[in-house]
XYZ file of C-alpha atoms in Angstrom:
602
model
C 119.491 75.709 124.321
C 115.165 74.832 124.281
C 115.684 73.040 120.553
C 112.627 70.383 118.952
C 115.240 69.049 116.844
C 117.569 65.975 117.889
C 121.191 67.211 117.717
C 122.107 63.659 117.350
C 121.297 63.421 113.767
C 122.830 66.569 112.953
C 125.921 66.853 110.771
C 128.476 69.034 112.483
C 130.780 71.612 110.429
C 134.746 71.227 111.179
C 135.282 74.121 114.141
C 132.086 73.215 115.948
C 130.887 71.420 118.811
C 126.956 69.782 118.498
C 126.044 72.238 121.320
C 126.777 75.319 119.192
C 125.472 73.248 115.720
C 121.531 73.450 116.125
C 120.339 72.172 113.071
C 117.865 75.136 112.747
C 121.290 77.121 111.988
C 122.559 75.818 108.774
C 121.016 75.516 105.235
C 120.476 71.560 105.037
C 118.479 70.319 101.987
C 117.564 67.396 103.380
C 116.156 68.829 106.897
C 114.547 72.239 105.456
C 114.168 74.994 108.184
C 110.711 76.782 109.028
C 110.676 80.193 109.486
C 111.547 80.537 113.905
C 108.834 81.392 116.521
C 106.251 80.980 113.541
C 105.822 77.134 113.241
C 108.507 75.467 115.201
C 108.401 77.830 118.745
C 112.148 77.376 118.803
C 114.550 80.008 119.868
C 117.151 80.898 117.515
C 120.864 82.184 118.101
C 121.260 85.449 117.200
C 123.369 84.689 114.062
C 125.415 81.398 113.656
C 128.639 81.281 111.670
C 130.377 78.112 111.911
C 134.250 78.255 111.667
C 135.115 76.045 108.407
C 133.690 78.076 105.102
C 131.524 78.447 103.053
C 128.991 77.742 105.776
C 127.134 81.264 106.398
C 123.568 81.714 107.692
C 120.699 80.919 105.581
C 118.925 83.780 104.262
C 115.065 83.415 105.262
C 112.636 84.842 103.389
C 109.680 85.961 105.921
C 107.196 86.780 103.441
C 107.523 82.262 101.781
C 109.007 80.982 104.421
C 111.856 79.638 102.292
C 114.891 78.717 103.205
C 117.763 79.941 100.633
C 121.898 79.130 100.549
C 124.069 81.929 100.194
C 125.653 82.388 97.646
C 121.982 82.331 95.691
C 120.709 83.753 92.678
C 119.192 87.383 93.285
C 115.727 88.465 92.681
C 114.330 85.678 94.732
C 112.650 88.045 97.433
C 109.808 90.111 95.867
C 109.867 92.336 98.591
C 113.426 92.914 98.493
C 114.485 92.303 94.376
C 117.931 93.712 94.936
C 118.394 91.614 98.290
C 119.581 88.022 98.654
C 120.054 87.385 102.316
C 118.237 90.733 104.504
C 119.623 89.220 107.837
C 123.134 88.616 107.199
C 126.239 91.000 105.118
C 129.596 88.842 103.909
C 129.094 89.911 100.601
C 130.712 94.116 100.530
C 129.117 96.496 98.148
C 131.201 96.605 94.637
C 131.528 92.552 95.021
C 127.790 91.643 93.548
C 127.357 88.890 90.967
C 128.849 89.814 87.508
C 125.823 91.260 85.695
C 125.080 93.400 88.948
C 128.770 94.362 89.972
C 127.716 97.413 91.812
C 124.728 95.839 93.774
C 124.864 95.393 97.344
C 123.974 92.209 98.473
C 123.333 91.845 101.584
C 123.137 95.102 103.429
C 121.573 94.111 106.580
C 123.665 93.017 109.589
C 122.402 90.098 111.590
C 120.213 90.061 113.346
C 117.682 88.491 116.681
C 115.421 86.080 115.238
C 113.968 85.094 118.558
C 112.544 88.425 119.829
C 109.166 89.547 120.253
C 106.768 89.192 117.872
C 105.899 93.042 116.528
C 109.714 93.622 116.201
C 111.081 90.442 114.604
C 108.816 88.145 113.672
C 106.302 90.590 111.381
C 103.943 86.632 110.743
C 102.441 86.761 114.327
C 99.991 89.063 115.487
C 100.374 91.775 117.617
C 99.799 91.297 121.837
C 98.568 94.408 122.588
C 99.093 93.568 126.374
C 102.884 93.487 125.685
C 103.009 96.731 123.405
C 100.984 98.926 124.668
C 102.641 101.644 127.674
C 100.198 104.301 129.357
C 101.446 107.765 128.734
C 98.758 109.221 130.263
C 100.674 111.844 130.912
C 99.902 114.835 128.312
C 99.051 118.402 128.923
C 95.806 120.183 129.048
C 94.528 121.881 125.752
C 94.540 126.007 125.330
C 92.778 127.228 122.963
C 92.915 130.955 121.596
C 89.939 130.572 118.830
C 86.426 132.134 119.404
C 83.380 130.475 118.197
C 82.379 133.041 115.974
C 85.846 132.850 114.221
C 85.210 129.277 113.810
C 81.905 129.634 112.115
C 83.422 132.074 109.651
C 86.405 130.187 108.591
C 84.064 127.217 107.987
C 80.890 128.639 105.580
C 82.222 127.408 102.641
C 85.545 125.525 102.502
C 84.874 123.209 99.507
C 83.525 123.867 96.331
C 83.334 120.860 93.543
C 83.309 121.198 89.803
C 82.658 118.846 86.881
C 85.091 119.978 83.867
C 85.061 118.619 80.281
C 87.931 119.377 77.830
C 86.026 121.269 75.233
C 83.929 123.481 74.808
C 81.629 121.203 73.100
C 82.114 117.822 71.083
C 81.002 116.732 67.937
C 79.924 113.524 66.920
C 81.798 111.591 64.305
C 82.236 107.935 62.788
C 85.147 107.255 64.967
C 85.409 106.640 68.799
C 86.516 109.724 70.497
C 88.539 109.445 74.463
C 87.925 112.758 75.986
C 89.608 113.887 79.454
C 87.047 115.200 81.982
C 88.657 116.284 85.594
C 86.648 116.525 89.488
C 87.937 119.322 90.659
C 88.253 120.459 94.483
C 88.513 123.978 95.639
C 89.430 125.041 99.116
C 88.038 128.397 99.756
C 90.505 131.336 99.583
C 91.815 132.768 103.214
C 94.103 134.872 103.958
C 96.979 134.438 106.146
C 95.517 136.269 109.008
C 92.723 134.220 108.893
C 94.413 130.971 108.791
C 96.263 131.934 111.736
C 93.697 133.045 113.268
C 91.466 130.114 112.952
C 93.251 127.454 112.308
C 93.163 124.522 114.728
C 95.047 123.148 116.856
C 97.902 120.273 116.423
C 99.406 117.291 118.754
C 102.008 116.467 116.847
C 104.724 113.290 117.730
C 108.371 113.670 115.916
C 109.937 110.503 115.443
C 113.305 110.595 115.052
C 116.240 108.446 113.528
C 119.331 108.977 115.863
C 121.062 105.965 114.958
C 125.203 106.428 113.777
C 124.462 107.834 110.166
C 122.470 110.412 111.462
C 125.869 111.912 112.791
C 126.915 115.180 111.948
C 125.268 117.547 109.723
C 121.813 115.696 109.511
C 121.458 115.120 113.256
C 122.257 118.644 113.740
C 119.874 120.063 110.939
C 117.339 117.948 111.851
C 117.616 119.714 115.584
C 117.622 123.018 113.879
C 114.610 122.602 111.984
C 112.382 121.039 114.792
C 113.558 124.718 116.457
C 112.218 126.440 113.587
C 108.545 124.583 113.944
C 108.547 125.955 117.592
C 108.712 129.376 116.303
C 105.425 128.768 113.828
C 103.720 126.842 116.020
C 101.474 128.221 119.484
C 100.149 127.548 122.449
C 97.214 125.906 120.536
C 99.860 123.286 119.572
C 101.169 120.028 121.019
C 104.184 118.585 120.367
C 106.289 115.083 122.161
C 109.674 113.877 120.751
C 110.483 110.422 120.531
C 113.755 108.884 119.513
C 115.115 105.290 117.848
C 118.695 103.564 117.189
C 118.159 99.970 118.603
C 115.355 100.537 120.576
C 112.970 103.587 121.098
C 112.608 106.133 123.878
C 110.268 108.880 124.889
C 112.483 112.112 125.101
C 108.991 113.854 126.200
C 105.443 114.125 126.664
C 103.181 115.933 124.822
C 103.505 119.396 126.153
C 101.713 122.685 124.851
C 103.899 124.673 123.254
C 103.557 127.892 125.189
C 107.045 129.592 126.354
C 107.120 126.909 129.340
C 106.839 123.960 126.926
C 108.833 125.207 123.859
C 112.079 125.449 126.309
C 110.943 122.315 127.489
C 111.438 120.612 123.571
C 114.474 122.690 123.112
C 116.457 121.037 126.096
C 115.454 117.563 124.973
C 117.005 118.601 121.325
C 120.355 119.576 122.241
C 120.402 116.578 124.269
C 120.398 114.179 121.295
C 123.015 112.139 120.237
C 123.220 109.923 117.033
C 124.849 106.409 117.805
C 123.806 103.354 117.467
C 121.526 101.221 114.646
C 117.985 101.183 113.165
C 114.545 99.912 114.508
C 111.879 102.130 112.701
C 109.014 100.055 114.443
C 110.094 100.739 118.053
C 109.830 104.809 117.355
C 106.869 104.320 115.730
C 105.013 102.108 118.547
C 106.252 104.944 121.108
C 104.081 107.613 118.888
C 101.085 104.808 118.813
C 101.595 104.859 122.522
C 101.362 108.771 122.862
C 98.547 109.226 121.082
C 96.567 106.372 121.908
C 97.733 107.121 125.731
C 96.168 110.869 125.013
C 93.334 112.180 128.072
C 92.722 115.423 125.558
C 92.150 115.451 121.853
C 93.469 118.226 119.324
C 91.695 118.867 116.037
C 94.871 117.763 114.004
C 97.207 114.615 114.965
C 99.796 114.284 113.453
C 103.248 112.040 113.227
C 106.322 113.016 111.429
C 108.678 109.843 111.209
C 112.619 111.213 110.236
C 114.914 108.876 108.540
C 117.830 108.306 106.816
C 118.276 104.445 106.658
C 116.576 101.120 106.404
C 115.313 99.267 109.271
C 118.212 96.911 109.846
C 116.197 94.790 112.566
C 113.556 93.610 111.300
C 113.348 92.907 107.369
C 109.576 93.107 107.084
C 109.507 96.575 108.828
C 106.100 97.654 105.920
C 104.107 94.515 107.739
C 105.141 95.391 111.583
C 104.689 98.773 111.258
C 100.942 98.388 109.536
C 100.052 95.910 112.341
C 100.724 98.749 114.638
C 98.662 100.777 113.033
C 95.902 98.526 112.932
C 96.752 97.201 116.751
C 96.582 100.444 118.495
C 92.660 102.213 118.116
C 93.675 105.809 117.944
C 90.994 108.386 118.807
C 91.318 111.158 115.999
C 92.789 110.459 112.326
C 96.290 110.477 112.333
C 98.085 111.744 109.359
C 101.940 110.295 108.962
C 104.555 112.260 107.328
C 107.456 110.649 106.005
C 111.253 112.171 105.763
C 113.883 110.344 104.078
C 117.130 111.628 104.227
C 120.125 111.047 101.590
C 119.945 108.264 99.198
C 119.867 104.961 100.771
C 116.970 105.004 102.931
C 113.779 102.794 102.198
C 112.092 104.850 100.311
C 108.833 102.226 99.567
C 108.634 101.681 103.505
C 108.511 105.418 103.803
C 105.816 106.033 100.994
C 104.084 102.962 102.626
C 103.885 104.259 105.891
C 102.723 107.423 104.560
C 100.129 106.515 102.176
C 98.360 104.162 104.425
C 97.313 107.651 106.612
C 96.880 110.404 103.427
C 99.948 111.895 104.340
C 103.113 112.818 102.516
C 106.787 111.224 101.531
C 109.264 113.842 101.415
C 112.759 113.247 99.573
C 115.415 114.921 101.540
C 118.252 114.088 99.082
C 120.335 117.458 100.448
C 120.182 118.629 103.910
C 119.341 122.333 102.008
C 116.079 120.887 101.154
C 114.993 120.143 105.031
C 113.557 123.632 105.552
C 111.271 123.625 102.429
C 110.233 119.967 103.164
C 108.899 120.835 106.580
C 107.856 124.159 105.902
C 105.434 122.488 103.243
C 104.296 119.586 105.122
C 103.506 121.996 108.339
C 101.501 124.370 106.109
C 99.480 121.563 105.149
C 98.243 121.236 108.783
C 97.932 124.174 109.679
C 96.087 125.292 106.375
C 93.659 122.264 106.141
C 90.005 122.291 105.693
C 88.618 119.324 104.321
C 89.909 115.749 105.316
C 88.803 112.137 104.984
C 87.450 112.764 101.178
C 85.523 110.233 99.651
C 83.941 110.380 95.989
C 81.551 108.712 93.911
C 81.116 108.900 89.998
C 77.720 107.828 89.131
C 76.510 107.470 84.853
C 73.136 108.999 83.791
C 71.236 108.007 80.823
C 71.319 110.702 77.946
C 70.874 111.225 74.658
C 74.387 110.066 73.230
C 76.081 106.784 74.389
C 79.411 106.772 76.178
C 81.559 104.829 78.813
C 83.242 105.702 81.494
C 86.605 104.372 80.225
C 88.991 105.565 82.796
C 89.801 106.922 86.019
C 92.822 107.999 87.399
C 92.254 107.481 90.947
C 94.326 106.044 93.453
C 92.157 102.356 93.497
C 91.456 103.143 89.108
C 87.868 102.815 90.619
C 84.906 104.970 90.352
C 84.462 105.073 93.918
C 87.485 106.773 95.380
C 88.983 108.908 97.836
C 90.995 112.062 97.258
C 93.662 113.649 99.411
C 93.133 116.501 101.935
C 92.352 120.261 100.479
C 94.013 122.993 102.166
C 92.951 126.590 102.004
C 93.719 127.982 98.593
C 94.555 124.442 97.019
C 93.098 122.909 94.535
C 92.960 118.938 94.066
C 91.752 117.025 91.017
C 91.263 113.626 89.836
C 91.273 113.367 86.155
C 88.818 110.460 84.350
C 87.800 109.613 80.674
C 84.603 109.176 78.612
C 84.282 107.065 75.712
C 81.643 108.335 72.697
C 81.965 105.836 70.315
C 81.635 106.162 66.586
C 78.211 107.580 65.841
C 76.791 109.788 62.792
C 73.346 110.177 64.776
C 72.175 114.272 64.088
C 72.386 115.569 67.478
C 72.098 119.058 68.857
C 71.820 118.720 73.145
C 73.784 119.923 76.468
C 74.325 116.062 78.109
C 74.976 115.439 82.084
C 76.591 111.720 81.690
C 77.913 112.178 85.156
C 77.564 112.979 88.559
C 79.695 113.388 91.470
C 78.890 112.612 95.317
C 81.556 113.860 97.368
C 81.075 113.546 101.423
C 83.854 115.396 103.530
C 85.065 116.071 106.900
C 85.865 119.965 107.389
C 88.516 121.089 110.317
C 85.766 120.995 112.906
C 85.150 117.038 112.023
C 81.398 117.929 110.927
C 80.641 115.818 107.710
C 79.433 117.547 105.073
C 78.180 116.319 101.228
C 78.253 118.178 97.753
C 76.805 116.910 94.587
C 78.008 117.958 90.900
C 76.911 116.965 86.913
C 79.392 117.265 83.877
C 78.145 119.125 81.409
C 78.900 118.467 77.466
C 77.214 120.677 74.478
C 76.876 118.074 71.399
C 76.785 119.315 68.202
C 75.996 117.955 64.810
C 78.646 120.150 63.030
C 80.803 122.598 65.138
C 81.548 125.628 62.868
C 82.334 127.367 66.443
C 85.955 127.139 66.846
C 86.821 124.399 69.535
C 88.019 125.797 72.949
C 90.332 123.814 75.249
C 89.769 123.837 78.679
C 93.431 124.385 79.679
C 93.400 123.385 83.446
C 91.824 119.813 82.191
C 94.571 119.479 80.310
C 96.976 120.393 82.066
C 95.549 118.104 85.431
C 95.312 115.488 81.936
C 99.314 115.163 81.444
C 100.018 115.406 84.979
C 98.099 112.767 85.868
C 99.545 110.657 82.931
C 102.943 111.610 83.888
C 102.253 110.004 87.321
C 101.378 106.915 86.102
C 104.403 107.137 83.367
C 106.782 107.587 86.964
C 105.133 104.557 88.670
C 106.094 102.203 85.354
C 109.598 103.615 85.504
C 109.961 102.177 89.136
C 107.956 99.005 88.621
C 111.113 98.277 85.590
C 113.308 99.539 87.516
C 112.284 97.182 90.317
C 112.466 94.403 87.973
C 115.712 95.391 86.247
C 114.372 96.395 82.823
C 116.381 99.999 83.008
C 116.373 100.154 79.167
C 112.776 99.972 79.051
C 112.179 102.491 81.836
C 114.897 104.971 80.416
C 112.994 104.718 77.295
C 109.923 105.197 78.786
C 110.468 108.167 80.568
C 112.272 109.767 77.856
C 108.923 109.316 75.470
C 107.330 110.774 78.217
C 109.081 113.806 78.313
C 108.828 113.805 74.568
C 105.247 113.871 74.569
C 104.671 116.739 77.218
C 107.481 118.927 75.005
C 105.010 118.707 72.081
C 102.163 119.696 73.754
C 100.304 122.665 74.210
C 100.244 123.370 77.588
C 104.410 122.899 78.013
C 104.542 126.509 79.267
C 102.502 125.618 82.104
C 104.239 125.592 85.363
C 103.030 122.073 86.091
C 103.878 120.790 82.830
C 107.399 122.219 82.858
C 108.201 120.948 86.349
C 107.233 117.500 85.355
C 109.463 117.789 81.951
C 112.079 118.141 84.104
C 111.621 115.538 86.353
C 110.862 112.651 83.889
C 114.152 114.271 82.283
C 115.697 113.169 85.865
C 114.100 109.858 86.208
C 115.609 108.715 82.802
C 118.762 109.582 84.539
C 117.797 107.986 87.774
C 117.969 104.695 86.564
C 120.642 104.743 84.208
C 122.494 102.212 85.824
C 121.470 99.541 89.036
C 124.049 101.803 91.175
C 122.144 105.085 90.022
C 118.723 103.481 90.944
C 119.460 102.353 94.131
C 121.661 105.547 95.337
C 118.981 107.794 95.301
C 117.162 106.974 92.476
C 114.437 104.719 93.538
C 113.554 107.547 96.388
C 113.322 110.569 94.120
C 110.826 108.767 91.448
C 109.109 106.809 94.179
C 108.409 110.511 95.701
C 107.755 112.626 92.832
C 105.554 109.710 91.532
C 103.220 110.589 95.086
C 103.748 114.507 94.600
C 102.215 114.186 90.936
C 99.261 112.385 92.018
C 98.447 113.722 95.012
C 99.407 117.585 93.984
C 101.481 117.824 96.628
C 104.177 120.840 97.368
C 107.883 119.218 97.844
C 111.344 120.528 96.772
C 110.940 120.345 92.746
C 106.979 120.541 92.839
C 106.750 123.900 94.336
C 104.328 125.032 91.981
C 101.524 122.865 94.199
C 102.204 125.180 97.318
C 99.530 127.390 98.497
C 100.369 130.399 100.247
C 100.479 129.481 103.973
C 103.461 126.723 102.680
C 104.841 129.524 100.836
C 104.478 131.930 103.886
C 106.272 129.207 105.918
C 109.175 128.537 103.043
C 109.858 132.582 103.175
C 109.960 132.167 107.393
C 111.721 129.058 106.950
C 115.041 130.350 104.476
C 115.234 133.798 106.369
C 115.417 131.500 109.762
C 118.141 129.265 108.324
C 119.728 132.126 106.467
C 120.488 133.862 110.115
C 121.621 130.883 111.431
């Protein structure tokens, strides 16, 4: 074996021979290891374990470069808190150290450290040379739309609003923290019209088919890519790749007229789940698609389907964004995320999907499928204004305030918002300061303006300006009116951040804390005013879960990570999943109703 290390020098364990004892297989304090193929060059077995105990492969963590024994106390890998050793698996789950009895370990089997660079060693750069495959291959666009359609579907899809809480303030000799909300309305269209003017789709299905996908998932999963052919047209494009091990290309992108539809269907029934899990080599096959692409649909799209971690390559997040930056796709691509049951990677999933403004979608019961992809496809289908960026700018006026807050996805002032669909609204909620001040003042103020710049469906860029407007009042005999969808966007935006804390805890092991937490949280939102609201009530009930989520280190990792991880996105984002219905807008709700009469036949 190619080795830069003298095997002379080398102790070798009882049951060995030198040539199977390369020193850059055992944990050696006084020779430390480097990480392989990053500083060294050397080629490492595929996993070494010598005969004579308690020798076992050294866990390496990719992201220092440090070299730990195992045995070794947990928590040392910030990417992985609950992991010791993510490349190797003696250790069974119930037999974790005593203050984590439950944990598991080491769930990942070993492992090739010596492969290529995007799929096992995540610290070298990407060769495009070696990654990229010409699928040149795709089908001609059809196209039923008429310009004239077009023109009427797009006169007004976005209207922007400034909203303060009250109906007016008055000044007083205490600081006062009011909530103000940007609001963003997509224009109301029917369902006729959405059909009939919606755009076009090439959409890439990535699909887990490794052994734990056997059996009911597998199969659902096949029945609900059988539903989206029956919602989706000949306007539409769809190709199906697959991963265990490695990935494959089960087809190109075809149209999905009659001809192409059968054409999807065949390739479905023909799947089979065996085998293990390599999320990056599905993923590079839908790079490869689109990028490969001779014609360009309004809408691309990728929806990646999983239901367990990437057990090749421990730094899966890094390879997978270095694809993304690697391959120089020609239209935005927005990645939905499916995790099915409750021991998938849920922060690799909401990774994946956050880095492209698209959604992670829980799938904790194969019931929930249908509603999770009838949502996500009446998102494309339905959308009119992408690639949202917003500005809050402070003007001078009479009375002096601070932008204290805002509840963004940076906590920045310059920010950008998630798509708007046709009758959806989004809103990012942010807070001014008036501090203490007796001054006798009687004035409508405009501390704040908004410059929004969009992309509608037909990528033309378009801008909107807005000013907040607050009446100030020396005394306020008028009785005090609360803008109810302000506070409302108020608590749900809170209740996002209160979700986030509860998994950063959990993370870090504090589940007293975060069960504490989320049970003020729920607290607070029972008191208020607005608890009847829809919103308000859905989110009750969910921090009501997350207490329960991480109850114990078992509870949080079986499921519970995934469900606050994903309700944490649907709160901020407004998004329509399984228990955040009340976001849906009526083409998702169109598609739900299409979607449990489909599966109720079936």
């Amino acid at each position: 074996m190619n080795s830069n290390f003298s095997n002379s020098s080398t102790p070798t364990p009882q049951g060995t021979s030198p040539s199977q004892n390369p020193a850059n297989s055992l944990f050696l304090p006084s020779q430390p290891l480097l990480h392989p193929n990053v500083h060294t060059g050397v080629n490492y077995p595929p996993s070494y374990v010598p005969a004579s105990p308690p020798w076992i492969p050294p866990c390496i963590n990719p992201y220092t470069n440090n070299i730990y024994p195992v045995p070794y106390p947990y928590n040392l890998n910030p990417y992985y808190p609950a992991l010791v050793n993510p490349l190797y698996n003696p250790i069974p789950v119930g037999l974790g150290p005593p203050a984590f009895p439950g944990l598991i370990l080491n769930p990942r089997p070993p492992v090739l450290l010596n492969g290529p660079p995007s799929a096992y060693n995540p610290l070298l750069p990407l060769k495009r040379s070696r990654e990229v495959v010409n699928f040149d291959d795709d089908e001609e666009l059809e196209t039923s739309q008429t310009p004239s359609e077009e023109v009427k579907a797009e006169e007004a899809p976005l209207i922007a609003s400034l909203n303060f809480l009250f109906n007016y303030i008055e000044l007083k000799n205490a600081a006062q923290e009011v909530p103000c909300t940007l609001s963003l309305q997509g224009m109301d269209i029917s369902l006729d019209e959405i059909q009939k003017n919606r755009q076009g789709i090439d959409l890439v299905c990535v699909i887990d088919i490794s052994g734990s996908m056997v059996g009911e998932k597998i199969q659902l999963v096949k029945e609900t890519l059988e539903f989206l052919l029956t919602v989706l047209d000949r306007r539409d494009r769809m190709s199906l790749c697959v991963f265990n091990n490695s990935g494959k290309r089960l087809t190109k992108l075809v149209t999905l007229n009659d001809k192409g539809k059968s054409i999807i269907s065949k390739a479905l029934r023909r799947i089979q789940a065996v085998g293990g899990t390599n999320i990056a080599s599905g993923m590079q096959l839908a790079y490869n698609v689109l990028n490969s692409r001779r014609f360009i649909n309004h809408i691309t799209s990728i929806f990646l389907l999983t239901d367990g971690l990437d057990n090749t390559n421990p730094a899966a997040s890094i390879t997978i964004k270095g694809l993304s930056d690697s391959f120089q796709i020609k239209s935005p691509t927005i990645i939905h995320t499916f995790g099915y049951g409750r021991d998938h990677d849920a922060l690799l999933m909401q990774d994946i999907a956050k880095n492209s403004k698209g959604n992670f979608y829980f799938v904790e019961f194969p019931k929930s499928i249908p509603d999770a992809f009838a949502n996500c496809l009446g998102e494309l289908v339905s959308l009119i204004a992408n690639n949202i960026t917003v500005k809050l700018e402070t003007q001078a006026c009479a009375v002096p305030f601070t932008l204290s807050k805002v509840f963004s996805e940076n906590g920045d002032r310059d920010f950008t918002m998630p798509p708007v669909f046709a009758g959806s609204k989004k809103d990012t909620v942010f807070m001014l300061r008036f501090d203490s001040n007796e001054a006798k003042i009687n004035a409508t103020i405009r501390p704040i303006k908004a410059k929004i710049s969009y992309e509608t469906k037909n990528k033309e860029k378009r801008y909107l300006e807005c000013e907040l407007e607050v009446n100030v009042v020396t005394d306020g005999k008028d009785e005090i009116e609360i803008n109810e969808d302000v506070m409302v966007n108020f608590y749900r935006a809170k209740g996002a951040e209160i979700l986030r804390a509860i998994s950063r805890l959990a993370e870090e092991r504090r589940l007293d804390e975060a069960k504490r937490l989320a049970e003020a949280g729920a607290q607070e939102l029972k008191n208020s005013i607005v608890k009847q609201n829809p919103v308000i009530a859905a989110l009750i009930k969910d921090l009501d879960d997350a207490k329960a989520r991480v109850a114990s280190t078992q509870a949080w990792e079986m499921g519970g990570r995934a469900q606050v991880v994903s309700l944490f996105g649907n709160y901020q984002n407004q998004n329509a999943a399984s228990n955040t219905m009340v976001f849906q807008n009526c083409q998702q709700a169109a598609f739900s109703s299409q979607a449990s009469s489909y599966f109720g036949k079936r």
